[in-house]
mmCIF file with all atom_site columns, C-alpha atoms in Angstrom:
data_model
loop_
_atom_site.group_PDB
_atom_site.id
_atom_site.type_symbol
_atom_site.label_atom_id
_atom_site.label_alt_id
_atom_site.label_comp_id
_atom_site.label_asym_id
_atom_site.label_entity_id
_atom_site.label_seq_id
_atom_site.pdbx_PDB_ins_code
_atom_site.Cartn_x
_atom_site.Cartn_y
_atom_site.Cartn_z
_atom_site.occupancy
_atom_site.B_iso_or_equiv
_atom_site.pdbx_formal_charge
_atom_site.auth_seq_id
_atom_site.auth_comp_id
_atom_site.auth_asym_id
_atom_site.auth_atom_id
_atom_site.pdbx_PDB_model_num
ATOM 1   C CA . UNK A 1 1   ? -0.087 0.045  -0.143  1.00 0.00 ? 264 UNK A CA 1
ATOM 2   C CA . UNK A 1 2   ? 2.915  2.750  0.699   1.00 0.00 ? 265 UNK A CA 1
ATOM 3   C CA . UNK A 1 3   ? 4.536  1.358  -2.593  1.00 0.00 ? 266 UNK A CA 1
ATOM 4   C CA . UNK A 1 4   ? 1.523  2.417  -4.054  1.00 0.00 ? 267 UNK A CA 1
ATOM 5   C CA . UNK A 1 5   ? 0.712  5.997  -2.853  1.00 0.00 ? 268 UNK A CA 1
ATOM 6   C CA . UNK A 1 6   ? 4.953  6.521  -3.132  1.00 0.00 ? 269 UNK A CA 1
ATOM 7   C CA . UNK A 1 7   ? 4.952  5.655  -6.869  1.00 0.00 ? 270 UNK A CA 1
ATOM 8   C CA . UNK A 1 8   ? 1.512  7.764  -7.277  1.00 0.00 ? 271 UNK A CA 1
ATOM 9   C CA . UNK A 1 9   ? 3.013  10.753 -5.257  1.00 0.00 ? 272 UNK A CA 1
ATOM 10  C CA . UNK A 1 10  ? 6.422  10.596 -7.665  1.00 0.00 ? 273 UNK A CA 1
ATOM 11  C CA . UNK A 1 11  ? 3.910  9.860  -11.631 1.00 0.00 ? 274 UNK A CA 1
ATOM 12  C CA . UNK A 1 12  ? 1.866  13.307 -10.278 1.00 0.00 ? 275 UNK A CA 1
ATOM 13  C CA . UNK A 1 13  ? 5.378  14.676 -9.445  1.00 0.00 ? 276 UNK A CA 1
ATOM 14  C CA . UNK A 1 14  ? 6.901  13.786 -13.332 1.00 0.00 ? 277 UNK A CA 1
ATOM 15  C CA . UNK A 1 15  ? 3.939  15.183 -14.538 1.00 0.00 ? 278 UNK A CA 1
ATOM 16  C CA . UNK A 1 16  ? 3.866  18.446 -13.073 1.00 0.00 ? 279 UNK A CA 1
ATOM 17  C CA . UNK A 1 17  ? 7.025  19.635 -13.818 1.00 0.00 ? 280 UNK A CA 1
ATOM 18  C CA . UNK A 1 18  ? 6.764  18.187 -16.828 1.00 0.00 ? 281 UNK A CA 1
ATOM 19  C CA . UNK A 1 19  ? 4.077  20.471 -17.401 1.00 0.00 ? 282 UNK A CA 1
ATOM 20  C CA . UNK A 1 20  ? 6.080  23.104 -15.674 1.00 0.00 ? 283 UNK A CA 1
ATOM 21  C CA . UNK A 1 21  ? 9.300  22.524 -18.217 1.00 0.00 ? 284 UNK A CA 1
ATOM 22  C CA . UNK A 1 22  ? 6.696  23.167 -21.078 1.00 0.00 ? 285 UNK A CA 1
ATOM 23  C CA . UNK A 1 23  ? 4.255  25.898 -20.464 1.00 0.00 ? 286 UNK A CA 1
ATOM 24  C CA . UNK A 1 24  ? 5.356  29.158 -21.885 1.00 0.00 ? 287 UNK A CA 1
ATOM 25  C CA . UNK A 1 25  ? 2.780  31.714 -20.806 1.00 0.00 ? 288 UNK A CA 1
ATOM 26  C CA . UNK A 1 26  ? 5.250  32.921 -17.556 1.00 0.00 ? 289 UNK A CA 1
ATOM 27  C CA . UNK A 1 27  ? 1.477  33.484 -15.772 1.00 0.00 ? 290 UNK A CA 1
ATOM 28  C CA . UNK A 1 28  ? 0.874  29.811 -16.067 1.00 0.00 ? 291 UNK A CA 1
ATOM 29  C CA . UNK A 1 29  ? 4.585  28.604 -15.049 1.00 0.00 ? 292 UNK A CA 1
ATOM 30  C CA . UNK A 1 30  ? 3.792  30.172 -12.213 1.00 0.00 ? 293 UNK A CA 1
ATOM 31  C CA . UNK A 1 31  ? 0.323  28.436 -11.397 1.00 0.00 ? 294 UNK A CA 1
ATOM 32  C CA . UNK A 1 32  ? 2.540  24.514 -12.535 1.00 0.00 ? 295 UNK A CA 1
ATOM 33  C CA . UNK A 1 33  ? 5.408  25.582 -10.621 1.00 0.00 ? 296 UNK A CA 1
ATOM 34  C CA . UNK A 1 34  ? 2.256  25.782 -7.269  1.00 0.00 ? 297 UNK A CA 1
ATOM 35  C CA . UNK A 1 35  ? 1.220  22.238 -8.780  1.00 0.00 ? 298 UNK A CA 1
ATOM 36  C CA . UNK A 1 36  ? 4.538  20.917 -8.379  1.00 0.00 ? 299 UNK A CA 1
ATOM 37  C CA . UNK A 1 37  ? 5.341  22.637 -5.824  1.00 0.00 ? 300 UNK A CA 1
ATOM 38  C CA . UNK A 1 38  ? 1.687  21.140 -3.861  1.00 0.00 ? 301 UNK A CA 1
ATOM 39  C CA . UNK A 1 39  ? 2.600  17.671 -5.125  1.00 0.00 ? 302 UNK A CA 1
ATOM 40  C CA . UNK A 1 40  ? 6.603  17.992 -3.849  1.00 0.00 ? 303 UNK A CA 1
ATOM 41  C CA . UNK A 1 41  ? 5.173  18.200 -0.611  1.00 0.00 ? 304 UNK A CA 1
ATOM 42  C CA . UNK A 1 42  ? 2.452  15.408 -0.868  1.00 0.00 ? 305 UNK A CA 1
ATOM 43  C CA . UNK A 1 43  ? 5.885  13.227 -3.059  1.00 0.00 ? 306 UNK A CA 1
ATOM 44  C CA . UNK A 1 44  ? 7.489  15.015 1.287   1.00 0.00 ? 307 UNK A CA 1
ATOM 45  C CA . UNK A 1 45  ? 4.446  13.760 3.681   1.00 0.00 ? 308 UNK A CA 1
ATOM 46  C CA . UNK A 1 46  ? 4.339  10.272 1.523   1.00 0.00 ? 309 UNK A CA 1
ATOM 47  C CA . UNK A 1 47  ? 7.147  9.771  2.353   1.00 0.00 ? 310 UNK A CA 1
ATOM 48  C CA . UNK A 1 48  ? 7.218  10.672 6.155   1.00 0.00 ? 311 UNK A CA 1
ATOM 49  C CA . UNK A 1 49  ? 9.065  13.811 5.820   1.00 0.00 ? 312 UNK A CA 1
ATOM 50  C CA . UNK A 1 50  ? 6.299  16.333 8.112   1.00 0.00 ? 313 UNK A CA 1
ATOM 51  C CA . UNK A 1 51  ? 9.006  19.278 8.335   1.00 0.00 ? 314 UNK A CA 1
ATOM 52  C CA . UNK A 1 52  ? 10.384 19.540 4.924   1.00 0.00 ? 315 UNK A CA 1
ATOM 53  C CA . UNK A 1 53  ? 6.424  18.908 3.644   1.00 0.00 ? 316 UNK A CA 1
ATOM 54  C CA . UNK A 1 54  ? 5.957  22.098 5.807   1.00 0.00 ? 317 UNK A CA 1
ATOM 55  C CA . UNK A 1 55  ? 8.647  23.810 4.883   1.00 0.00 ? 318 UNK A CA 1
ATOM 56  C CA . UNK A 1 56  ? 7.723  22.816 0.858   1.00 0.00 ? 319 UNK A CA 1
ATOM 57  C CA . UNK A 1 57  ? 4.359  23.861 1.172   1.00 0.00 ? 320 UNK A CA 1
ATOM 58  C CA . UNK A 1 58  ? 5.409  27.649 2.470   1.00 0.00 ? 321 UNK A CA 1
ATOM 59  C CA . UNK A 1 59  ? 8.332  28.034 0.053   1.00 0.00 ? 322 UNK A CA 1
ATOM 60  C CA . UNK A 1 60  ? 7.457  26.571 -3.374  1.00 0.00 ? 323 UNK A CA 1
ATOM 61  C CA . UNK A 1 61  ? 3.684  26.205 -3.469  1.00 0.00 ? 324 UNK A CA 1
ATOM 62  C CA . UNK A 1 62  ? 3.204  29.772 -2.249  1.00 0.00 ? 325 UNK A CA 1
ATOM 63  C CA . UNK A 1 63  ? 5.683  32.310 -1.725  1.00 0.00 ? 326 UNK A CA 1
ATOM 64  C CA . UNK A 1 64  ? 7.670  31.399 -5.421  1.00 0.00 ? 327 UNK A CA 1
ATOM 65  C CA . UNK A 1 65  ? 5.023  31.469 -7.643  1.00 0.00 ? 328 UNK A CA 1
ATOM 66  C CA . UNK A 1 66  ? 3.864  35.049 -5.611  1.00 0.00 ? 329 UNK A CA 1
ATOM 67  C CA . UNK A 1 67  ? 7.615  36.411 -6.377  1.00 0.00 ? 330 UNK A CA 1
ATOM 68  C CA . UNK A 1 68  ? 7.292  35.302 -10.088 1.00 0.00 ? 331 UNK A CA 1
ATOM 69  C CA . UNK A 1 69  ? 3.932  36.772 -10.433 1.00 0.00 ? 332 UNK A CA 1
ATOM 70  C CA . UNK A 1 70  ? 4.398  40.063 -9.170  1.00 0.00 ? 333 UNK A CA 1
ATOM 71  C CA . UNK A 1 71  ? 8.013  40.385 -11.444 1.00 0.00 ? 334 UNK A CA 1
ATOM 72  C CA . UNK A 1 72  ? 5.849  39.897 -14.437 1.00 0.00 ? 335 UNK A CA 1
ATOM 73  C CA . UNK A 1 73  ? 3.600  41.738 -13.273 1.00 0.00 ? 336 UNK A CA 1
ATOM 74  C CA . UNK A 1 74  ? 6.299  44.747 -12.867 1.00 0.00 ? 337 UNK A CA 1
ATOM 75  C CA . UNK A 1 75  ? 7.893  43.728 -16.006 1.00 0.00 ? 338 UNK A CA 1
ATOM 76  C CA . UNK A 1 76  ? 5.016  43.700 -17.478 1.00 0.00 ? 339 UNK A CA 1
ATOM 77  C CA . UNK A 1 77  ? 3.973  47.307 -16.804 1.00 0.00 ? 340 UNK A CA 1
ATOM 78  C CA . UNK A 1 78  ? 6.809  48.672 -16.929 1.00 0.00 ? 341 UNK A CA 1
ATOM 79  C CA . UNK A 1 79  ? 6.752  47.590 -20.880 1.00 0.00 ? 342 UNK A CA 1
ATOM 80  C CA . UNK A 1 80  ? 3.562  49.291 -21.285 1.00 0.00 ? 343 UNK A CA 1
ATOM 81  C CA . UNK A 1 81  ? 5.093  52.875 -18.301 1.00 0.00 ? 344 UNK A CA 1
ATOM 82  C CA . UNK A 1 82  ? 6.657  53.981 -21.521 1.00 0.00 ? 345 UNK A CA 1
ATOM 83  C CA . UNK A 1 83  ? 3.558  55.503 -23.197 1.00 0.00 ? 346 UNK A CA 1
ATOM 84  C CA . UNK A 1 84  ? 3.429  52.688 -25.111 1.00 0.00 ? 347 UNK A CA 1
ATOM 85  C CA . UNK A 1 85  ? 6.551  53.905 -27.655 1.00 0.00 ? 348 UNK A CA 1
ATOM 86  C CA . UNK A 1 86  ? 8.428  50.864 -27.624 1.00 0.00 ? 349 UNK A CA 1
ATOM 87  C CA . UNK A 1 87  ? 9.372  47.768 -25.804 1.00 0.00 ? 350 UNK A CA 1
ATOM 88  C CA . UNK A 1 88  ? 11.297 47.558 -22.334 1.00 0.00 ? 351 UNK A CA 1
ATOM 89  C CA . UNK A 1 89  ? 14.819 47.507 -23.279 1.00 0.00 ? 352 UNK A CA 1
ATOM 90  C CA . UNK A 1 90  ? 14.769 50.089 -26.344 1.00 0.00 ? 353 UNK A CA 1
ATOM 91  C CA . UNK A 1 91  ? 15.357 52.569 -24.560 1.00 0.00 ? 354 UNK A CA 1
ATOM 92  C CA . UNK A 1 92  ? 18.799 54.939 -25.358 1.00 0.00 ? 355 UNK A CA 1
ATOM 93  C CA . UNK A 1 93  ? 19.748 57.571 -28.102 1.00 0.00 ? 356 UNK A CA 1
ATOM 94  C CA . UNK A 1 94  ? 18.923 53.682 -30.362 1.00 0.00 ? 357 UNK A CA 1
ATOM 95  C CA . UNK A 1 95  ? 16.041 53.759 -29.244 1.00 0.00 ? 358 UNK A CA 1
ATOM 96  C CA . UNK A 1 96  ? 15.667 57.098 -30.064 1.00 0.00 ? 359 UNK A CA 1
ATOM 97  C CA . UNK A 1 97  ? 16.936 56.382 -32.972 1.00 0.00 ? 360 UNK A CA 1
ATOM 98  C CA . UNK A 1 98  ? 14.611 54.064 -34.042 1.00 0.00 ? 361 UNK A CA 1
ATOM 99  C CA . UNK A 1 99  ? 11.771 55.640 -32.896 1.00 0.00 ? 362 UNK A CA 1
ATOM 100 C CA . UNK A 1 100 ? 12.679 59.265 -35.292 1.00 0.00 ? 363 UNK A CA 1
ATOM 101 C CA . UNK A 1 101 ? 12.973 56.569 -38.535 1.00 0.00 ? 364 UNK A CA 1
ATOM 102 C CA . UNK A 1 102 ? 9.332  55.449 -38.203 1.00 0.00 ? 365 UNK A CA 1
ATOM 103 C CA . UNK A 1 103 ? 8.048  58.747 -38.029 1.00 0.00 ? 366 UNK A CA 1
#
C-alpha cells in the first residue's frame, strides 16, 4: 500500500514538472510551479518527512510563485509605462533614433 502511494506521488511530481517545463506563458508557469510544489509536499509527506513537506508548502507552493507573478507584473507594467512608443529595454539614443525613423 505504501509503495503504491509513493509511486503515485512520484508520477504526480513527474507530470507536474513536465507541465512546468512545457508551459510558455510566465503566468501559467508560476501556476504550474505552485502545483509542482504541492505535489512535492505530498511526496514528502508520503515519505514521512512532515517538516520538509511544510517547508515545501510554504516556499515552493506559495512564496516562489507569488514572487514570480509579482516580477512578471512589474516587468509588463514597465513595458507599458513608456507611452506605448516601444518595448522595454529599447531606451537610450539608439531606441530614440529608431523611434524617429518610424515617424
